[in-house]
Amino acid sequence: MGTYERHRLTDVINAKGTNTALGVSRSSAKVAEAVAEALPEFFVMKELGDRVSEAIAHATGAQAGAITHCTSAAITVTIAAAMAGTDPDRIAALPDTRDMHNRVVLPAGHAVAYGQSILQAVRLAGASVVLAGSENRCSTDDLDDALSGSEITCLLLVSSRLTHGEPVDLTAAVRAAHRRGVPAIIDGAAQFPRTADLLATGADVVLISGQKYLASPTAGLVIGTQRLVRAVRAQENGIGRGMKPTKESTVGVLAALEEWQAMDRAKWEADQAAKVAAFVRAADEFPGISASDLPDPTGLPLSRVLLTVDPAIDATALAAKLQIGHPPIYVIADDAPAGHLVLELVPLDDDEIEVLVTRLGMELRATEKPPV
Ligand SMILES: *Cc1c(COP(=O)(O)O)cnc(C)c1O
């Protein structure tokens, strides 16, 4: 009996991408095996921490790395590290930040919510947020103004589809922080394949979710300078305790990084492009929609399928029908009021894609008006 039957759970087709509410990603057999091998064993956890630091450095070119429970935890712990460093008294005092620089600058358009507001992940460490610019625009001057305030401990930036307004020039923003002598942190949780680009901005650390495109067990990767990474690890004796990495997630990250480095990335990208192209060709034949290839807006090396739905059909209703059928199919419906549904195919196998295409065709033919 499988997990679904044993625990009376619903097997879904997830065309929503790395979605937390749907279990995020699928780890490979190799990663699953590494985790299963680690679970019954003891380890010197500091050694595991050192090995994962070396592996992250090797895979990304950064000086060092650490992991936390997830990226939300990594945000809180990295902000704590920026305020308390490795000072045991300060680490023990958090979230009381009375004698520390405790203000975090964040572009207003980067105040994203990923199920939780990023502002809360910052406040959890005892810091407060200074928003720079407006939702629509944050110039380097706006950042400079905010960074010149008192008690600034770091600059926090987000690289994600969730940000609002004109894109912030991340490299210029990092430079502005460094001119003020404070570190820059980038939350790139769903940007694992772009880690190198984000590090190239000069950011002190980049935060990445292991369970998103790396497809490891749940983990927040903190990737960057020796100094800040050391301070992040030091928080495990403070507020980082409840956000600590596990032996199984650490071993899973090690296995996933190894697989990622051995992978033929050009082939991976070509395979993803072929899946999207075949889906677009098939879906474009259906009545009531047109299908096209939608490149990732942040520059991830993958496209999604964009379905433009006739107003007469109603994209919201179509998404709802896909979700209540068997198996339930989840698609990205954020822009459904404008008639757009988006599908991410990356983790789906051929059989699932076939079911998806068939069901989409059935739902659309069912809503098609008979010819007069
Ligand atoms: C998913 C996400 C997070 C949270 O990551 P977890 O690993 O689930 O805690 C934070 N920031 C952004 C931009 C995200 O997409």
mmCIF file of N, CA, C and O in Angstrom, residues 60-117:
data_model
loop_
_atom_site.group_PDB
_atom_site.id
_atom_site.type_symbol
_atom_site.label_atom_id
_atom_site.label_comp_id
_atom_site.label_asym_id
_atom_site.label_seq_id
_atom_site.Cartn_x
_atom_site.Cartn_y
_atom_site.Cartn_z
ATOM 1 N N THR A 60 28.798 26.435 -6.019
ATOM 2 C CA THR A 60 28.364 27.789 -6.383
ATOM 3 C C THR A 60 29.512 28.773 -6.579
ATOM 4 O O THR A 60 29.293 29.862 -7.102
ATOM 5 N N GLY A 61 30.708 28.422 -6.104
ATOM 6 C CA GLY A 61 31.826 29.357 -6.187
ATOM 7 C C GLY A 61 31.847 30.361 -5.049
ATOM 8 O O GLY A 61 32.741 31.208 -4.981
ATOM 9 N N ALA A 62 30.882 30.278 -4.133
ATOM 10 C CA ALA A 62 30.883 31.180 -2.969
ATOM 11 C C ALA A 62 31.926 30.699 -1.965
ATOM 12 O O ALA A 62 32.435 29.588 -2.062
ATOM 13 N N GLN A 63 32.233 31.562 -0.975
ATOM 14 C CA GLN A 63 33.236 31.172 0.027
ATOM 15 C C GLN A 63 32.731 30.049 0.927
ATOM 16 O O GLN A 63 33.495 29.177 1.334
ATOM 17 N N ALA A 64 31.438 30.107 1.289
ATOM 18 C CA ALA A 64 30.923 29.183 2.302
ATOM 19 C C ALA A 64 29.418 29.040 2.174
ATOM 20 O O ALA A 64 28.767 29.782 1.422
ATOM 21 N N GLY A 65 28.862 28.112 2.927
ATOM 22 C CA GLY A 65 27.412 27.928 2.923
ATOM 23 C C GLY A 65 26.950 27.287 4.214
ATOM 24 O O GLY A 65 27.737 26.699 4.954
ATOM 25 N N ALA A 66 25.673 27.438 4.486
ATOM 26 C CA ALA A 66 25.077 26.793 5.653
ATOM 27 C C ALA A 66 23.640 26.476 5.285
ATOM 28 O O ALA A 66 23.116 27.022 4.313
ATOM 29 N N ILE A 67 22.998 25.593 6.062
ATOM 30 C CA ILE A 67 21.577 25.423 5.836
ATOM 31 C C ILE A 67 20.782 25.642 7.120
ATOM 32 O O ILE A 67 21.279 25.487 8.233
ATOM 33 N N THR A 68 19.545 26.053 6.891
ATOM 34 C CA THR A 68 18.576 26.245 7.976
ATOM 35 C C THR A 68 17.357 25.398 7.599
ATOM 36 O O THR A 68 17.382 24.719 6.570
ATOM 37 N N HIS A 69 16.301 25.481 8.407
ATOM 38 C CA HIS A 69 15.145 24.635 8.107
ATOM 39 C C HIS A 69 14.550 24.913 6.726
ATOM 40 O O HIS A 69 14.164 24.001 6.006
ATOM 41 N N CYS A 70 14.438 26.185 6.358
ATOM 42 C CA CYS A 70 13.871 26.555 5.054
ATOM 43 C C CYS A 70 14.300 27.994 4.770
ATOM 44 O O CYS A 70 15.035 28.583 5.571
ATOM 45 N N THR A 71 13.849 28.585 3.686
ATOM 46 C CA THR A 71 14.301 29.941 3.375
ATOM 47 C C THR A 71 13.675 30.979 4.298
ATOM 48 O O THR A 71 14.310 31.972 4.644
ATOM 49 N N SER A 72 12.424 30.755 4.698
ATOM 50 C CA SER A 72 11.824 31.680 5.657
ATOM 51 C C SER A 72 12.696 31.746 6.912
ATOM 52 O O SER A 72 13.015 32.831 7.421
ATOM 53 N N ALA A 73 13.129 30.576 7.389
ATOM 54 C CA ALA A 73 14.037 30.513 8.534
ATOM 55 C C ALA A 73 15.369 31.184 8.195
ATOM 56 O O ALA A 73 15.941 31.907 9.020
ATOM 57 N N ALA A 74 15.849 30.966 6.976
ATOM 58 C CA ALA A 74 17.142 31.536 6.578
ATOM 59 C C ALA A 74 17.081 33.066 6.617
ATOM 60 O O ALA A 74 18.065 33.718 6.991
ATOM 61 N N ILE A 75 15.944 33.643 6.244
ATOM 62 C CA ILE A 75 15.802 35.105 6.296
ATOM 63 C C ILE A 75 15.935 35.561 7.751
ATOM 64 O O ILE A 75 16.751 36.427 8.083
ATOM 65 N N THR A 76 15.156 34.951 8.643
ATOM 66 C CA THR A 76 15.187 35.337 10.056
ATOM 67 C C THR A 76 16.596 35.174 10.641
ATOM 68 O O THR A 76 17.117 36.080 11.305
ATOM 69 N N VAL A 77 17.210 34.030 10.374
ATOM 70 C CA VAL A 77 18.511 33.735 10.979
ATOM 71 C C VAL A 77 19.613 34.617 10.378
ATOM 72 O O VAL A 77 20.534 35.034 11.085
ATOM 73 N N THR A 78 19.520 34.929 9.093
ATOM 74 C CA THR A 78 20.553 35.775 8.480
ATOM 75 C C THR A 78 20.428 37.215 8.985
ATOM 76 O O THR A 78 21.443 37.884 9.208
ATOM 77 N N ILE A 79 19.205 37.683 9.181
ATOM 78 C CA ILE A 79 19.021 39.022 9.762
ATOM 79 C C ILE A 79 19.587 39.014 11.195
ATOM 80 O O ILE A 79 20.290 39.951 11.612
ATOM 81 N N ALA A 80 19.315 37.926 11.938
ATOM 82 C CA ALA A 80 19.874 37.795 13.293
ATOM 83 C C ALA A 80 21.396 37.849 13.230
ATOM 84 O O ALA A 80 22.045 38.538 14.036
ATOM 85 N N ALA A 81 21.976 37.155 12.248
ATOM 86 C CA ALA A 81 23.432 37.114 12.104
ATOM 87 C C ALA A 81 23.989 38.498 11.778
ATOM 88 O O ALA A 81 25.063 38.875 12.265
ATOM 89 N N ALA A 82 23.247 39.268 10.968
ATOM 90 C CA ALA A 82 23.711 40.613 10.611
ATOM 91 C C ALA A 82 23.721 41.515 11.854
ATOM 92 O O ALA A 82 24.571 42.404 11.977
ATOM 93 N N MET A 83 22.808 41.270 12.786
ATOM 94 C CA MET A 83 22.726 42.114 13.989
ATOM 95 C C MET A 83 23.663 41.636 15.091
ATOM 96 O O MET A 83 24.322 42.438 15.746
ATOM 97 N N ALA A 84 23.721 40.325 15.314
ATOM 98 C CA ALA A 84 24.426 39.787 16.483
ATOM 99 C C ALA A 84 25.816 39.261 16.156
ATOM 100 O O ALA A 84 26.628 39.080 17.061
ATOM 101 N N GLY A 85 26.093 38.999 14.874
ATOM 102 C CA GLY A 85 27.388 38.410 14.512
ATOM 103 C C GLY A 85 27.596 37.111 15.253
ATOM 104 O O GLY A 85 26.669 36.294 15.367
ATOM 105 N N THR A 86 28.816 36.912 15.800
ATOM 106 C CA THR A 86 29.105 35.676 16.542
ATOM 107 C C THR A 86 29.213 35.949 18.043
ATOM 108 O O THR A 86 29.703 35.111 18.790
ATOM 109 N N ASP A 87 28.758 37.125 18.479
ATOM 110 C CA ASP A 87 28.852 37.507 19.895
ATOM 111 C C ASP A 87 27.831 36.711 20.734
ATOM 112 O O ASP A 87 26.620 36.871 20.538
ATOM 113 N N PRO A 88 28.311 35.859 21.656
ATOM 114 C CA PRO A 88 27.396 34.980 22.401
ATOM 115 C C PRO A 88 26.332 35.749 23.187
ATOM 116 O O PRO A 88 25.186 35.293 23.284
ATOM 117 N N ASP A 89 26.693 36.908 23.757
ATOM 118 C CA ASP A 89 25.715 37.662 24.541
ATOM 119 C C ASP A 89 24.605 38.203 23.656
ATOM 120 O O ASP A 89 23.431 38.158 24.009
ATOM 121 N N ARG A 90 25.005 38.721 22.514
ATOM 122 C CA ARG A 90 23.996 39.243 21.578
ATOM 123 C C ARG A 90 23.124 38.118 21.038
ATOM 124 O O ARG A 90 21.902 38.271 20.905
ATOM 125 N N ILE A 91 23.749 36.998 20.713
ATOM 126 C CA ILE A 91 22.992 35.847 20.198
ATOM 127 C C ILE A 91 21.951 35.417 21.226
ATOM 128 O O ILE A 91 20.788 35.144 20.890
ATOM 129 N N ALA A 92 22.348 35.405 22.494
ATOM 130 C CA ALA A 92 21.421 34.991 23.557
ATOM 131 C C ALA A 92 20.332 36.043 23.791
ATOM 132 O O ALA A 92 19.223 35.704 24.199
ATOM 133 N N ALA A 93 20.655 37.322 23.519
ATOM 134 C CA ALA A 93 19.694 38.401 23.793
ATOM 135 C C ALA A 93 18.549 38.445 22.784
ATOM 136 O O ALA A 93 17.433 38.844 23.122
ATOM 137 N N LEU A 94 18.816 38.050 21.541
ATOM 138 C CA LEU A 94 17.775 38.162 20.486
ATOM 139 C C LEU A 94 16.503 37.416 20.891
ATOM 140 O O LEU A 94 16.601 36.386 21.552
ATOM 141 N N PRO A 95 15.330 37.897 20.552
ATOM 142 C CA PRO A 95 15.036 39.026 19.654
ATOM 143 C C PRO A 95 15.056 40.404 20.337
ATOM 144 O O PRO A 95 14.549 41.369 19.759
ATOM 145 N N ASP A 96 15.645 40.504 21.530
ATOM 146 C CA ASP A 96 15.830 41.820 22.150
ATOM 147 C C ASP A 96 17.059 42.462 21.494
ATOM 148 O O ASP A 96 18.175 41.959 21.638
ATOM 149 N N THR A 97 16.838 43.548 20.764
ATOM 150 C CA THR A 97 17.925 44.143 19.963
ATOM 151 C C THR A 97 18.315 45.522 20.485
ATOM 152 O O THR A 97 18.853 46.339 19.742
ATOM 153 N N ARG A 98 18.032 45.772 21.786
ATOM 154 C CA ARG A 98 18.240 47.113 22.349
ATOM 155 C C ARG A 98 19.617 47.726 22.057
ATOM 156 O O ARG A 98 19.699 48.894 21.754
ATOM 157 N N ASP A 99 20.705 46.932 22.172
ATOM 158 C CA ASP A 99 22.025 47.550 21.928
ATOM 159 C C ASP A 99 22.614 47.150 20.577
ATOM 160 O O ASP A 99 23.819 47.069 20.415
ATOM 161 N N MET A 100 21.747 46.894 19.616
ATOM 162 C CA MET A 100 22.254 46.514 18.285
ATOM 163 C C MET A 100 21.667 47.418 17.201
ATOM 164 O O MET A 100 20.596 47.985 17.385
ATOM 165 N N HIS A 101 22.379 47.500 16.077
ATOM 166 C CA HIS A 101 21.786 48.128 14.896
ATOM 167 C C HIS A 101 20.724 47.159 14.397
ATOM 168 O O HIS A 101 21.031 46.008 14.118
ATOM 169 N N ASN A 102 19.471 47.607 14.331
ATOM 170 C CA ASN A 102 18.389 46.627 14.124
ATOM 171 C C ASN A 102 17.409 47.012 13.025
ATOM 172 O O ASN A 102 16.284 46.540 13.006
ATOM 173 N N ARG A 103 17.845 47.895 12.093
ATOM 174 C CA ARG A 103 16.918 48.280 11.031
ATOM 175 C C ARG A 103 17.364 47.689 9.691
ATOM 176 O O ARG A 103 18.524 47.788 9.314
ATOM 177 N N VAL A 104 16.404 47.059 9.008
ATOM 178 C CA VAL A 104 16.674 46.362 7.752
ATOM 179 C C VAL A 104 16.017 47.132 6.612
ATOM 180 O O VAL A 104 14.809 47.368 6.641
ATOM 181 N N VAL A 105 16.816 47.519 5.624
ATOM 182 C CA VAL A 105 16.265 48.241 4.469
ATOM 183 C C VAL A 105 15.790 47.244 3.417
ATOM 184 O O VAL A 105 16.503 46.287 3.086
ATOM 185 N N LEU A 106 14.569 47.473 2.920
ATOM 186 C CA LEU A 106 13.972 46.594 1.903
ATOM 187 C C LEU A 106 13.253 47.473 0.877
ATOM 188 O O LEU A 106 12.454 48.334 1.253
ATOM 189 N N PRO A 107 13.518 47.297 -0.433
ATOM 190 C CA PRO A 107 12.737 48.053 -1.422
ATOM 191 C C PRO A 107 11.244 47.753 -1.231
ATOM 192 O O PRO A 107 10.879 46.586 -1.022
ATOM 193 N N ALA A 108 10.396 48.772 -1.297
ATOM 194 C CA ALA A 108 8.966 48.578 -0.997
ATOM 195 C C ALA A 108 8.333 47.503 -1.895
ATOM 196 O O ALA A 108 7.505 46.726 -1.434
ATOM 197 N N GLY A 109 8.754 47.440 -3.155
ATOM 198 C CA GLY A 109 8.203 46.436 -4.072
ATOM 199 C C GLY A 109 8.670 45.018 -3.771
ATOM 200 O O GLY A 109 8.202 44.060 -4.371
ATOM 201 N N HIS A 110 9.625 44.896 -2.835
ATOM 202 C CA HIS A 110 10.137 43.578 -2.466
ATOM 203 C C HIS A 110 9.495 43.048 -1.181
ATOM 204 O O HIS A 110 9.916 42.019 -0.658
ATOM 205 N N ALA A 111 8.485 43.765 -0.693
ATOM 206 C CA ALA A 111 7.800 43.302 0.524
ATOM 207 C C ALA A 111 6.816 42.204 0.143
ATOM 208 O O ALA A 111 5.603 42.349 0.246
ATOM 209 N N VAL A 112 7.356 41.072 -0.311
ATOM 210 C CA VAL A 112 6.538 40.006 -0.876
ATOM 211 C C VAL A 112 5.905 39.147 0.218
ATOM 212 O O VAL A 112 6.329 39.176 1.374
ATOM 213 N N ALA A 113 4.882 38.404 -0.181
ATOM 214 C CA ALA A 113 4.295 37.390 0.703
ATOM 215 C C ALA A 113 4.345 36.071 -0.042
ATOM 216 O O ALA A 113 3.903 35.970 -1.177
ATOM 217 N N TYR A 114 4.925 35.071 0.568
ATOM 218 C CA TYR A 114 5.066 33.738 -0.038
ATOM 219 C C TYR A 114 4.300 32.738 0.812
ATOM 220 O O TYR A 114 4.691 31.588 0.944
ATOM 221 N N GLY A 115 3.203 33.205 1.419
ATOM 222 C CA GLY A 115 2.464 32.397 2.383
ATOM 223 C C GLY A 115 2.604 33.041 3.753
ATOM 224 O O GLY A 115 1.781 32.855 4.644
ATOM 225 N N GLN A 116 3.653 33.809 3.906
ATOM 226 C CA GLN A 116 3.947 34.626 5.088
ATOM 227 C C GLN A 116 4.527 35.915 4.490
ATOM 228 O O GLN A 116 5.143 35.871 3.438
ATOM 229 N N SER A 117 4.311 37.046 5.167
ATOM 230 C CA SER A 117 4.961 38.261 4.688
ATOM 231 C C SER A 117 6.439 38.208 5.056
ATOM 232 O O SER A 117 6.801 37.850 6.182
#
